[in-house]
Coordinates of N, CA and C in Angstrom, one line a residue:
M156 N 86.1 80.1 219.7 CA 85.0 81.1 219.7 C 84.1 80.8 220.9
R157 N 83.3 81.8 221.2 CA 82.4 81.7 222.4 C 81.1 82.6 222.1
K158 N 80.0 82.1 222.6 CA 78.8 82.9 222.5 C 78.9 84.2 223.4
S159 N 78.3 85.2 223.0 CA 78.4 86.5 223.7 C 77.9 86.4 225.2
R160 N 76.8 85.6 225.3 CA 76.2 85.5 226.7 C 77.2 84.9 227.7
H161 N 78.2 84.1 227.2 CA 79.1 83.4 228.1 C 80.1 84.4 228.7
F162 N 80.2 85.6 228.2 CA 81.1 86.6 228.7 C 80.5 87.2 230.0
T163 N 79.2 87.3 230.1 CA 78.5 88.0 231.2 C 78.9 87.3 232.5
S164 N 79.2 88.2 233.5 CA 79.6 87.8 234.8 C 81.0 87.1 235.0
M165 N 81.7 87.0 233.9 CA 83.1 86.5 234.0 C 84.0 87.5 234.8
P166 N 84.8 87.0 235.7 CA 85.7 87.9 236.4 C 86.9 88.4 235.5
V167 N 87.3 89.6 235.7 CA 88.5 90.2 235.0 C 89.6 90.2 236.0
I168 N 90.7 89.6 235.6 CA 91.9 89.4 236.5 C 93.1 90.3 235.9
S169 N 93.7 91.0 236.8 CA 94.9 91.8 236.4 C 96.1 90.9 236.7
L170 N 96.9 90.7 235.6 CA 98.1 89.8 235.8 C 99.2 90.5 236.6
E171 N 99.2 91.8 236.5 CA 100.3 92.6 237.2 C 100.0 92.6 238.7
E172 N 98.7 92.9 239.1 CA 98.3 93.0 240.5 C 98.0 91.6 241.1
G173 N 97.7 90.7 240.2 CA 97.3 89.4 240.7 C 96.0 89.4 241.5
Q174 N 95.0 90.2 241.0 CA 93.7 90.3 241.7 C 92.6 90.5 240.7
Q175 N 91.4 90.3 241.2 CA 90.2 90.6 240.4 C 89.9 92.1 240.4
I176 N 89.7 92.7 239.2 CA 89.5 94.1 239.2 C 88.0 94.4 238.7
G177 N 87.2 93.4 238.6 CA 85.9 93.6 238.1 C 85.3 92.4 237.5
I178 N 84.0 92.6 237.1 CA 83.3 91.5 236.3 C 82.7 92.1 235.1
I179 N 82.5 91.2 234.1 CA 82.0 91.7 232.8 C 80.5 91.8 232.9
K180 N 80.0 93.0 232.6 CA 78.6 93.2 232.6 C 77.9 93.1 231.2
G181 N 78.7 93.3 230.2 CA 78.2 93.2 228.8 C 79.2 93.5 227.8
L182 N 78.8 93.5 226.5 CA 79.7 93.8 225.4 C 79.3 95.0 224.6
V183 N 80.2 95.7 224.1 CA 79.9 96.8 223.2 C 80.3 96.4 221.8
V184 N 79.3 96.4 220.9 CA 79.5 96.0 219.5 C 79.7 97.1 218.5
N185 N 80.7 97.0 217.6 CA 80.9 98.0 216.6 C 80.2 97.3 215.3
P186 N 79.0 97.8 215.0 CA 78.2 97.2 213.9 C 78.9 97.3 212.5
S187 N 79.6 98.4 212.3 CA 80.2 98.6 211.0 C 81.4 97.7 210.8
L188 N 82.1 97.4 211.8 CA 83.3 96.5 211.7 C 82.9 95.1 212.1
K189 N 81.7 94.9 212.6 CA 81.2 93.5 212.9 C 82.2 92.9 213.9
R190 N 82.4 93.6 215.0 CA 83.3 93.0 216.0 C 82.9 93.6 217.4
V191 N 83.4 93.0 218.4 CA 83.2 93.5 219.8 C 84.3 94.6 220.0
A192 N 83.8 95.8 220.4 CA 84.8 96.9 220.5 C 85.3 97.0 222.0
A193 N 84.5 96.6 222.9 CA 84.9 96.7 224.3 C 84.1 95.8 225.3
L194 N 84.6 95.6 226.4 CA 83.9 94.9 227.5 C 83.4 96.0 228.5
I195 N 82.2 95.8 228.9 CA 81.6 96.7 229.9 C 81.9 96.1 231.3
I196 N 82.6 96.9 232.1 CA 83.1 96.3 233.4 C 82.3 96.9 234.6
E197 N 82.0 96.1 235.5 CA 81.4 96.5 236.7 C 82.4 96.4 237.9
Q198 N 82.6 97.4 238.6 CA 83.6 97.4 239.7 C 82.9 97.8 241.0
K199 N 83.4 97.3 242.1 CA 82.8 97.7 243.4 C 83.3 99.0 243.8
G200 N 82.5 99.8 244.5 CA 82.9 101.1 244.9 C 81.7 102.0 245.2
W201 N 82.0 103.2 245.8 CA 80.9 104.1 246.1 C 80.3 104.6 244.8
F202 N 81.1 104.9 243.9 CA 80.5 105.5 242.6 C 80.6 104.4 241.6
N203 N 79.4 103.8 241.3 CA 79.3 102.7 240.4 C 79.3 103.3 238.9
E204 N 80.3 103.9 238.5 CA 80.4 104.5 237.2 C 80.8 103.4 236.2
Q205 N 80.1 103.4 235.0 CA 80.3 102.4 234.0 C 81.7 102.6 233.4
K206 N 82.5 101.5 233.4 CA 83.8 101.5 232.8 C 84.0 100.4 231.8
F207 N 85.1 100.6 231.0 CA 85.2 99.7 229.8 C 86.7 99.2 229.7
I208 N 86.8 98.1 229.0 CA 88.1 97.6 228.6 C 88.1 97.4 227.1
P209 N 88.8 98.2 226.3 CA 88.8 98.0 224.8 C 89.2 96.6 224.6
F210 N 88.6 95.9 223.7 CA 88.9 94.5 223.4 C 90.3 94.3 223.0
S211 N 90.9 95.3 222.3 CA 92.3 95.3 221.9 C 93.3 95.2 223.1
N212 N 92.8 95.6 224.3 CA 93.6 95.5 225.5 C 93.4 94.2 226.3
V213 N 92.6 93.4 225.8 CA 92.4 92.1 226.5 C 93.6 91.2 226.3
H214 N 94.1 90.6 227.3 CA 95.3 89.7 227.2 C 94.8 88.3 226.7
S215 N 93.8 87.8 227.4 CA 93.3 86.5 227.1 C 91.9 86.3 227.6
V216 N 91.2 85.5 226.9 CA 89.8 85.1 227.3 C 89.9 83.6 227.6
G217 N 89.8 83.2 228.9 CA 89.9 81.8 229.2 C 88.5 81.2 229.5
E218 N 88.6 80.0 230.0 CA 87.3 79.3 230.3 C 86.6 79.9 231.5
D219 N 87.3 80.4 232.4 CA 86.7 80.9 233.7 C 86.9 82.4 233.9
A220 N 87.8 83.0 233.2 CA 88.1 84.4 233.5 C 88.8 85.1 232.3
V221 N 88.7 86.4 232.3 CA 89.4 87.3 231.3 C 90.5 87.9 232.0
T222 N 91.7 87.9 231.3 CA 92.9 88.5 231.9 C 93.3 89.7 231.1
V223 N 93.9 90.7 231.9 CA 94.5 91.9 231.3 C 95.8 92.1 232.0
K224 N 96.7 92.9 231.3 CA 98.1 93.0 231.9 C 98.1 93.7 233.2
H225 N 97.3 94.8 233.3 CA 97.3 95.6 234.6 C 96.0 96.3 234.8
G226 N 95.7 96.7 236.0 CA 94.4 97.3 236.3 C 94.1 98.6 235.6
T227 N 95.1 99.3 235.2 CA 94.9 100.6 234.5 C 94.2 100.5 233.1
I228 N 94.1 99.2 232.7 CA 93.5 99.0 231.4 C 92.0 99.4 231.5
V229 N 91.4 99.3 232.6 CA 90.0 99.6 232.8 C 89.9 101.2 232.8
Q230 N 89.0 101.7 231.9 CA 88.9 103.1 231.7 C 87.5 103.6 231.8
K231 N 87.4 104.9 232.2 CA 86.1 105.5 232.2 C 85.6 105.8 230.8
G232 N 84.3 106.0 230.7 CA 83.7 106.3 229.4 C 84.2 107.6 228.8
G233 N 84.5 108.6 229.7 CA 85.0 109.9 229.2 C 86.3 109.8 228.5
N234 N 87.1 108.8 228.7 CA 88.3 108.6 228.0 C 88.2 107.8 226.7
L235 N 87.0 107.4 226.5 CA 86.8 106.5 225.3 C 85.5 107.0 224.5
P236 N 85.6 108.2 223.9 CA 84.5 108.7 223.2 C 83.9 107.8 222.1
E237 N 84.7 107.1 221.5 CA 84.2 106.2 220.4 C 83.3 105.1 221.0
I238 N 83.8 104.6 222.1 CA 83.0 103.5 222.8 C 81.7 104.1 223.3
I239 N 81.8 105.3 223.9 CA 80.5 105.9 224.4 C 79.5 106.1 223.3
S240 N 80.0 106.5 222.1 CA 79.2 106.7 220.9 C 78.5 105.4 220.5
L241 N 79.2 104.3 220.6 CA 78.6 103.0 220.3 C 77.6 102.6 221.3
T242 N 77.8 102.9 222.5 CA 76.8 102.5 223.6 C 75.5 103.3 223.4
K243 N 75.7 104.6 223.0 CA 74.5 105.4 222.8 C 73.7 105.0 221.6
S244 N 74.3 104.4 220.6 CA 73.6 103.9 219.4 C 72.7 102.7 219.8
K245 N 73.0 102.1 220.9 CA 72.1 101.0 221.5 C 71.9 99.9 220.4
V246 N 72.9 99.5 219.7 CA 72.8 98.4 218.8 C 73.0 97.1 219.6
K247 N 72.0 96.3 219.5 CA 72.0 95.0 220.2 C 71.7 93.9 219.1
I248 N 72.6 92.9 219.1 CA 72.4 91.9 218.1 C 71.4 90.9 218.6
S249 N 71.5 90.4 219.8 CA 70.5 89.5 220.4 C 69.1 90.1 220.5
G250 N 68.2 89.5 219.9 CA 66.8 90.0 219.8 C 66.5 90.7 218.5
A251 N 67.5 91.0 217.7 CA 67.3 91.7 216.4 C 66.7 90.7 215.4
R252 N 65.8 91.2 214.6 CA 65.2 90.4 213.5 C 66.2 90.3 212.3
I253 N 66.2 89.2 211.7 CA 67.1 89.0 210.6 C 66.3 88.9 209.3
V254 N 66.6 89.7 208.4 CA 65.8 89.8 207.1 C 66.8 89.8 205.9
T255 N 66.4 89.1 204.8 CA 67.2 89.1 203.7 C 67.0 90.4 202.8
E256 N 67.9 90.6 201.9 CA 67.8 91.8 201.0 C 66.6 91.8 200.2
S257 N 66.1 90.6 199.9 CA 64.8 90.4 199.1 C 63.6 90.5 200.0
G258 N 63.8 90.6 201.3 CA 62.6 90.8 202.2 C 62.1 89.6 202.9
T259 N 62.8 88.5 202.9 CA 62.4 87.3 203.6 C 62.9 87.4 205.0
L260 N 62.0 87.2 206.0 CA 62.3 87.2 207.4 C 62.8 85.8 207.8
L261 N 64.1 85.7 208.2 CA 64.7 84.5 208.6 C 64.3 84.1 210.0
G262 N 64.3 85.1 210.8 CA 64.0 84.8 212.3 C 64.5 85.9 213.1
E263 N 64.9 85.5 214.3 CA 65.4 86.4 215.3 C 66.7 85.9 215.9
A264 N 67.7 86.9 216.0 CA 69.0 86.5 216.5 C 68.9 86.2 218.0
D265 N 69.4 85.0 218.4 CA 69.4 84.6 219.8 C 70.7 84.9 220.5
D266 N 71.8 84.9 219.7 CA 73.1 85.1 220.2 C 74.1 85.3 219.1
Y267 N 75.3 85.6 219.4 CA 76.3 85.7 218.3 C 77.6 85.1 218.9
Y268 N 78.5 84.6 218.0 CA 79.8 84.0 218.3 C 80.9 85.0 218.1
V269 N 81.8 85.0 219.1 CA 82.9 85.9 219.1 C 84.3 85.2 219.0
N270 N 85.1 85.7 218.1 CA 86.5 85.2 218.1 C 87.3 85.7 219.3
L271 N 87.7 84.8 220.1 CA 88.3 85.2 221.4 C 89.7 86.0 221.3
A272 N 90.3 85.8 220.1 CA 91.6 86.4 220.0 C 91.5 87.9 219.4
T273 N 90.5 88.1 218.5 CA 90.4 89.4 217.8 C 89.1 90.1 218.2
G274 N 88.1 89.5 218.7 CA 86.9 90.2 219.0 C 85.9 90.2 217.9
E275 N 86.3 89.7 216.7 CA 85.5 89.7 215.5 C 84.3 88.8 215.8
I276 N 83.1 89.2 215.2 CA 81.9 88.4 215.3 C 82.0 87.3 214.2
I277 N 81.9 86.1 214.5 CA 82.0 85.0 213.6 C 80.7 84.7 212.9
G278 N 79.7 84.7 213.7 CA 78.4 84.4 213.1 C 77.2 84.6 214.1
L279 N 76.0 84.4 213.6 CA 74.8 84.5 214.4 C 74.1 83.2 214.7
E280 N 73.6 83.1 215.8 CA 72.7 81.9 216.1 C 71.3 82.5 216.1
F281 N 70.4 81.9 215.3 CA 69.0 82.4 215.2 C 68.0 81.3 215.1
S282 N 66.7 81.7 215.4 CA 65.6 80.8 215.2 C 64.4 81.6 214.8
G283 N 63.3 81.0 214.4 CA 62.2 81.7 214.0 C 61.3 80.9 213.0
S284 N 60.3 81.6 212.4 CA 59.3 80.9 211.6 C 59.9 80.2 210.4
F285 N 60.9 80.9 209.8 CA 61.5 80.3 208.6 C 62.2 79.0 208.9
I286 N 62.9 79.0 210.0 CA 63.6 77.8 210.4 C 62.7 76.7 210.8
N287 N 61.6 77.1 211.6 CA 60.6 76.1 212.1 C 59.9 75.5 210.9
S288 N 59.8 76.1 209.8 CA 59.2 75.5 208.6 C 60.0 74.4 208.0
L289 N 61.3 74.4 208.3 CA 62.2 73.3 207.8 C 62.5 72.3 208.9
F290 N 62.7 72.7 210.1 CA 63.1 71.8 211.2 C 62.9 72.5 212.5
S291 N 62.9 71.8 213.6 CA 62.9 72.4 214.9 C 64.3 72.7 215.4
G292 N 64.5 73.8 216.1 CA 65.8 74.1 216.6 C 66.3 75.4 216.1
K293 N 67.6 75.6 216.1 CA 68.3 76.8 215.8 C 69.2 76.6 214.6
A294 N 69.7 77.8 214.1 CA 70.6 77.7 212.9 C 71.7 78.8 213.1
F295 N 72.8 78.5 212.4 CA 74.0 79.4 212.5 C 74.1 80.1 211.1
L296 N 74.4 81.4 211.1 CA 74.6 82.2 209.9 C 76.0 82.8 210.0
D297 N 76.8 82.5 209.0 CA 78.2 83.1 209.0 C 78.1 84.6 208.8
I298 N 78.9 85.3 209.5 CA 78.9 86.8 209.5 C 79.2 87.3 208.1
N299 N 79.8 86.5 207.2 CA 80.1 87.0 205.8 C 78.8 87.2 205.0
H300 N 77.7 86.6 205.5 CA 76.4 86.8 204.8 C 75.6 88.0 205.4
V301 N 76.2 88.6 206.4 CA 75.5 89.8 207.0 C 75.9 91.0 206.3
V302 N 75.0 91.8 205.8 CA 75.2 93.0 205.1 C 75.3 94.2 206.1
T303 N 74.3 94.3 206.9 CA 74.1 95.5 207.8 C 73.6 95.0 209.2
I304 N 74.2 95.5 210.2 CA 73.7 95.3 211.6 C 73.1 96.7 212.1
G305 N 71.8 96.7 212.2 CA 71.2 97.9 212.6 C 70.8 97.9 214.1
K306 N 70.0 98.8 214.5 CA 69.6 98.9 215.9 C 68.7 97.7 216.3
N307 N 67.7 97.4 215.5 CA 66.8 96.3 215.8 C 66.6 95.4 214.7
M308 N 67.4 95.5 213.6 CA 67.3 94.7 212.4 C 68.7 94.4 211.9
I309 N 68.8 93.1 211.4 CA 70.0 92.7 210.7 C 69.7 92.3 209.3
V310 N 70.4 92.9 208.4 CA 70.1 92.6 206.9 C 71.2 91.6 206.5
C311 N 70.8 90.6 205.8 CA 71.7 89.6 205.3 C 71.5 89.4 203.8
S312 N 72.4 88.7 203.1 CA 72.3 88.4 201.7 C 71.2 87.4 201.5
D313 N 70.7 87.3 200.3 CA 69.7 86.2 199.9 C 70.4 84.9 200.0
Q314 N 71.7 84.8 199.8 CA 72.4 83.5 199.9 C 72.2 82.9 201.3
A315 N 71.9 83.7 202.3 CA 71.7 83.1 203.6 C 70.6 82.1 203.7
L316 N 69.6 82.2 202.8 CA 68.5 81.3 202.7 C 69.0 79.8 202.5
V317 N 70.1 79.6 201.9 CA 70.6 78.3 201.6 C 71.9 78.0 202.3
E318 N 72.6 79.0 202.8 CA 73.9 78.8 203.4 C 73.9 78.8 204.9
A319 N 72.8 79.1 205.6 CA 72.7 79.0 207.0 C 72.8 77.5 207.4
V320 N 73.3 77.3 208.6 CA 73.7 75.9 209.0 C 72.8 75.5 210.2
K321 N 72.2 74.3 210.1 CA 71.3 73.8 211.1 C 72.2 73.4 212.3
L322 N 71.7 73.8 213.5 CA 72.4 73.4 214.7 C 71.5 72.5 215.5
D323 N 71.9 71.3 215.7 CA 71.0 70.3 216.4 C 71.9 69.4 217.2
G324 N 72.3 69.8 218.4 CA 73.0 68.9 219.3 C 74.3 68.4 218.7
G325 N 75.0 69.3 218.0 CA 76.3 68.9 217.3 C 76.1 68.6 215.9
L326 N 74.9 68.3 215.4 CA 74.6 67.9 214.0 C 74.5 69.2 213.3
Q327 N 75.4 69.4 212.3 CA 75.4 70.6 211.4 C 75.1 70.2 210.0
E328 N 74.1 70.9 209.4 CA 73.8 70.6 208.1 C 73.2 71.9 207.4
K329 N 73.7 72.2 206.2 CA 73.3 73.5 205.6 C 71.8 73.4 205.2
L330 N 71.2 74.5 205.3 CA 69.7 74.5 205.0 C 69.5 74.1 203.5
R331 N 70.5 74.3 202.7 CA 70.4 73.9 201.3 C 70.2 72.4 201.3
G332 N 70.9 71.7 202.1 CA 70.8 70.2 202.2 C 69.5 69.8 202.8
V333 N 69.0 70.5 203.8 CA 67.7 70.2 204.4 C 66.6 70.4 203.4
K334 N 66.7 71.5 202.7 CA 65.6 71.8 201.7 C 65.7 70.8 200.6
D335 N 66.9 70.4 200.1 CA 67.0 69.5 199.0 C 66.5 68.1 199.5
S336 N 66.9 67.7 200.7 CA 66.5 66.4 201.1 C 65.0 66.3 201.3
T337 N 64.4 67.4 201.8 CA 62.9 67.5 202.0 C 62.2 67.4 200.6
S338 N 62.8 68.2 199.7 CA 62.3 68.3 198.3 C 62.4 66.9 197.7
S339 N 63.5 66.2 197.8 CA 63.7 64.9 197.2 C 62.8 63.9 197.8
L340 N 62.5 64.0 199.1 CA 61.6 63.0 199.7 C 60.2 63.2 199.1
W341 N 59.8 64.5 199.0 CA 58.5 64.8 198.5 C 58.4 64.4 197.0
E342 N 59.4 64.7 196.2 CA 59.3 64.3 194.8 C 59.3 62.8 194.7
S343 N 60.1 62.1 195.5 CA 60.1 60.6 195.5 C 58.7 60.1 195.9
T344 N 58.0 60.7 196.9 CA 56.7 60.2 197.2 C 55.7 60.4 196.1
I345 N 55.8 61.6 195.4 CA 54.9 61.9 194.3 C 55.2 60.8 193.2
Q346 N 56.4 60.6 192.9 CA 56.8 59.6 191.8 C 56.3 58.2 192.1
K347 N 56.4 57.8 193.4 CA 56.0 56.5 193.7 C 54.5 56.4 193.7
T348 N 53.8 57.5 194.1 CA 52.3 57.5 194.0 C 51.9 57.4 192.5
R349 N 52.6 58.1 191.6 CA 52.3 58.0 190.2 C 52.5 56.6 189.7
E350 N 53.6 56.0 190.1 CA 53.9 54.7 189.6 C 52.9 53.7 190.1
L351 N 52.4 53.8 191.4 CA 51.4 52.9 191.9 C 50.1 53.1 191.2
G352 N 49.7 54.3 190.9 CA 48.5 54.6 190.2 C 48.5 54.0 188.8
S353 N 49.7 54.1 188.1 CA 49.9 53.6 186.8 C 49.8 52.1 186.8
N354 N 50.4 51.4 187.8 CA 50.3 50.0 187.9 C 48.9 49.5 188.1
V355 N 48.2 50.2 189.0 CA 46.8 49.8 189.3 C 46.0 49.9 188.0
N356 N 46.1 51.0 187.3 CA 45.3 51.2 186.1 C 45.7 50.2 185.0
N357 N 47.0 49.8 184.9 CA 47.3 48.8 184.0 C 46.8 47.4 184.3
S358 N 46.7 47.1 185.6 CA 46.2 45.9 186.1 C 44.7 45.8 185.8
I359 N 44.0 46.9 186.1 CA 42.5 46.9 185.8 C 42.3 46.7 184.3
T360 N 43.0 47.4 183.5 CA 42.9 47.3 182.0 C 43.1 45.8 181.6
K361 N 44.1 45.2 182.1 CA 44.5 43.8 181.8 C 43.4 42.9 182.2
V362 N 42.8 43.0 183.4 CA 41.7 42.2 183.8 C 40.5 42.3 182.9
K363 N 40.2 43.6 182.6 CA 39.0 43.8 181.7 C 39.2 43.2 180.3
R364 N 40.5 43.3 179.8 CA 40.8 42.7 178.5 C 40.6 41.2 178.5
N365 N 41.2 40.5 179.6 CA 41.1 39.1 179.7 C 39.6 38.6 179.8
K366 N 38.8 39.4 180.6 CA 37.4 39.0 180.7 C 36.7 39.1 179.4
K367 N 37.0 40.1 178.7 CA 36.4 40.3 177.4 C 36.7 39.2 176.4
Q368 N 38.0 38.8 176.4 CA 38.4 37.7 175.5 C 37.8 36.4 176.0
A369 N 37.7 36.2 177.2 CA 37.0 34.9 177.7 C 35.6 34.9 177.4
G370 N 34.9 36.0 177.4 CA 33.5 36.1 177.0 C 33.3 35.8 175.5
E371 N 34.2 36.1 174.7 CA 34.0 35.9 173.2 C 34.3 34.5 172.8
T372 N 35.1 33.8 173.5 CA 35.5 32.4 173.1 C 34.8 31.3 173.9
I373 N 34.5 31.6 175.2 CA 33.9 30.6 176.0 C 32.7 31.2 176.7
P374 N 31.5 30.9 176.1 CA 30.3 31.5 176.7 C 30.1 31.0 178.1
P375 N 29.6 31.8 178.9 CA 29.4 31.4 180.3 C 28.3 30.4 180.5
V376 N 28.6 29.4 181.3 CA 27.6 28.3 181.6 C 27.0 28.6 182.9
V377 N 25.7 28.6 182.9 CA 25.0 28.8 184.2 C 24.3 27.6 184.6
E378 N 24.6 27.0 185.6 CA 24.0 25.8 186.1 C 22.7 26.1 186.8
P379 N 21.6 25.5 186.4 CA 20.3 25.7 187.0 C 20.3 25.2 188.4
S380 N 19.6 25.9 189.3 CA 19.5 25.5 190.6 C 18.4 24.4 190.8
A381 N 18.5 23.7 191.9 CA 17.5 22.6 192.1 C 16.1 23.1 192.1
K382 N 15.9 24.3 192.6 CA 14.6 24.9 192.6 C 14.1 25.2 191.2
S383 N 15.0 25.6 190.3 CA 14.6 26.0 189.0 C 14.3 24.7 188.2
K384 N 15.0 23.6 188.5 CA 14.7 22.3 187.8 C 13.3 21.8 188.1
E385 N 12.8 22.0 189.3 CA 11.5 21.5 189.8 C 10.4 22.3 189.2
Q386 N 10.6 23.6 188.8 CA 9.6 24.4 188.3 C 9.2 24.0 186.8
V387 N 7.9 24.0 186.5 CA 7.4 23.7 185.1 C 7.0 24.9 184.5
E388 N 7.4 25.0 183.2 CA 7.0 26.2 182.5 C 5.5 26.2 182.2
P389 N 4.8 27.2 182.6 CA 3.4 27.3 182.4 C 3.0 27.2 180.9
V390 N 1.8 26.6 180.6 CA 1.3 26.4 179.2 C 0.1 27.3 179.0
E391 N 0.1 27.9 177.8 CA -1.0 28.8 177.5 C -2.3 28.0 177.4
P392 N -3.5 28.6 177.7 CA -4.8 27.9 177.7 C -5.2 27.3 176.4
A393 N -4.9 28.0 175.3 CA -5.3 27.5 173.9 C -4.5 26.2 173.6
K394 N -3.2 26.3 173.9 CA -2.4 25.1 173.6 C -2.8 24.0 174.6
Q395 N -3.2 24.3 175.8 CA -3.6 23.3 176.8 C -4.8 22.5 176.3
E396 N -5.8 23.3 175.7 CA -7.0 22.6 175.2 C -6.8 21.8 174.0
E397 N -5.9 22.2 173.1 CA -5.5 21.4 171.9 C -4.8 20.2 172.3
L398 N -4.0 20.3 173.3 CA -3.2 19.1 173.8 C -4.1 18.1 174.4
E399 N -5.2 18.5 175.1 CA -6.1 17.6 175.7 C -6.9 16.9 174.7
K400 N -7.4 17.6 173.6 CA -8.1 16.9 172.5 C -7.3 15.9 171.8
Q401 N -6.0 16.2 171.6 CA -5.2 15.3 170.9 C -5.0 14.0 171.8
T402 N -4.9 14.3 173.1 CA -4.7 13.1 174.0 C -5.9 12.2 174.0
E403 N -7.1 12.9 174.0 CA -8.3 12.1 174.0 C -8.5 11.3 172.8
K404 N -8.1 11.9 171.6 CA -8.3 11.2 170.3 C -7.4 10.0 170.2
N405 N -6.2 10.1 170.8 CA -5.3 9.0 170.7 C -5.5 8.0 171.8
N406 N -6.4 8.2 172.7 CA -6.7 7.3 173.8 C -7.4 6.1 173.2
P407 N -6.9 4.9 173.3 CA -7.5 3.7 172.7 C -8.8 3.3 173.3
L408 N -9.1 3.8 174.5 CA -10.4 3.5 175.1 C -11.5 4.2 174.4
N409 N -11.3 5.2 173.7 CA -12.3 6.0 173.1 C -12.6 5.5 171.7
K410 N -11.9 4.5 171.2 CA -12.1 4.0 169.8 C -13.2 3.0 169.8
D411 N -14.1 3.0 168.7 CA -15.2 2.1 168.6 C -14.6 0.6 168.4

């Protein structure tokens, strides 16, 4: 398969004449059949009339060129009314918005992949806000999930929300897996936070219980400071006077 943009500017070679008969200017898409109907060919000449090669007449699509059996394969639009009708409809996949049947905007189609043997569209490459909310980069959507290809809009099934494939430098992963892994990580974080909070609360409760038990069985002992030992508790005046009288009475020097 090949991206549609890779067809542009490829030379078209006639096997019978052994010469280049034109270059590819673009592709004509049949939206109802979801396939490439024809190649738009540009040829040198005084009258630069747009010409086409029906994809069914393509012999081979190689790495560097497209081959056809003979030059007469290239035809004017007047001989291909169906192709002309498709070009007038101006259906372009690249740049079209992709929306699900339930109304979720997936993003915008950047390109599409073509089966080189049949011209069938295999899938879409797209990017946009929905994809960016999950990861950076682009995603691939299988054409089987596409319901309708319109002029500026592509409608796909709701299943596309989980069946699209992440494209990241060769790494392919379904969005279902990306969403699940992200969800699992979040749930794991929440669970661990809950467990940590529970452990902290249990530890605090245990410390409080131990302190309470220690307070009931072993009264706290407070050692007086040196300063407090030097301090003398003050005596009330009445008690001081009575103490002095008692001292004077007991003094042997005051006895007759």
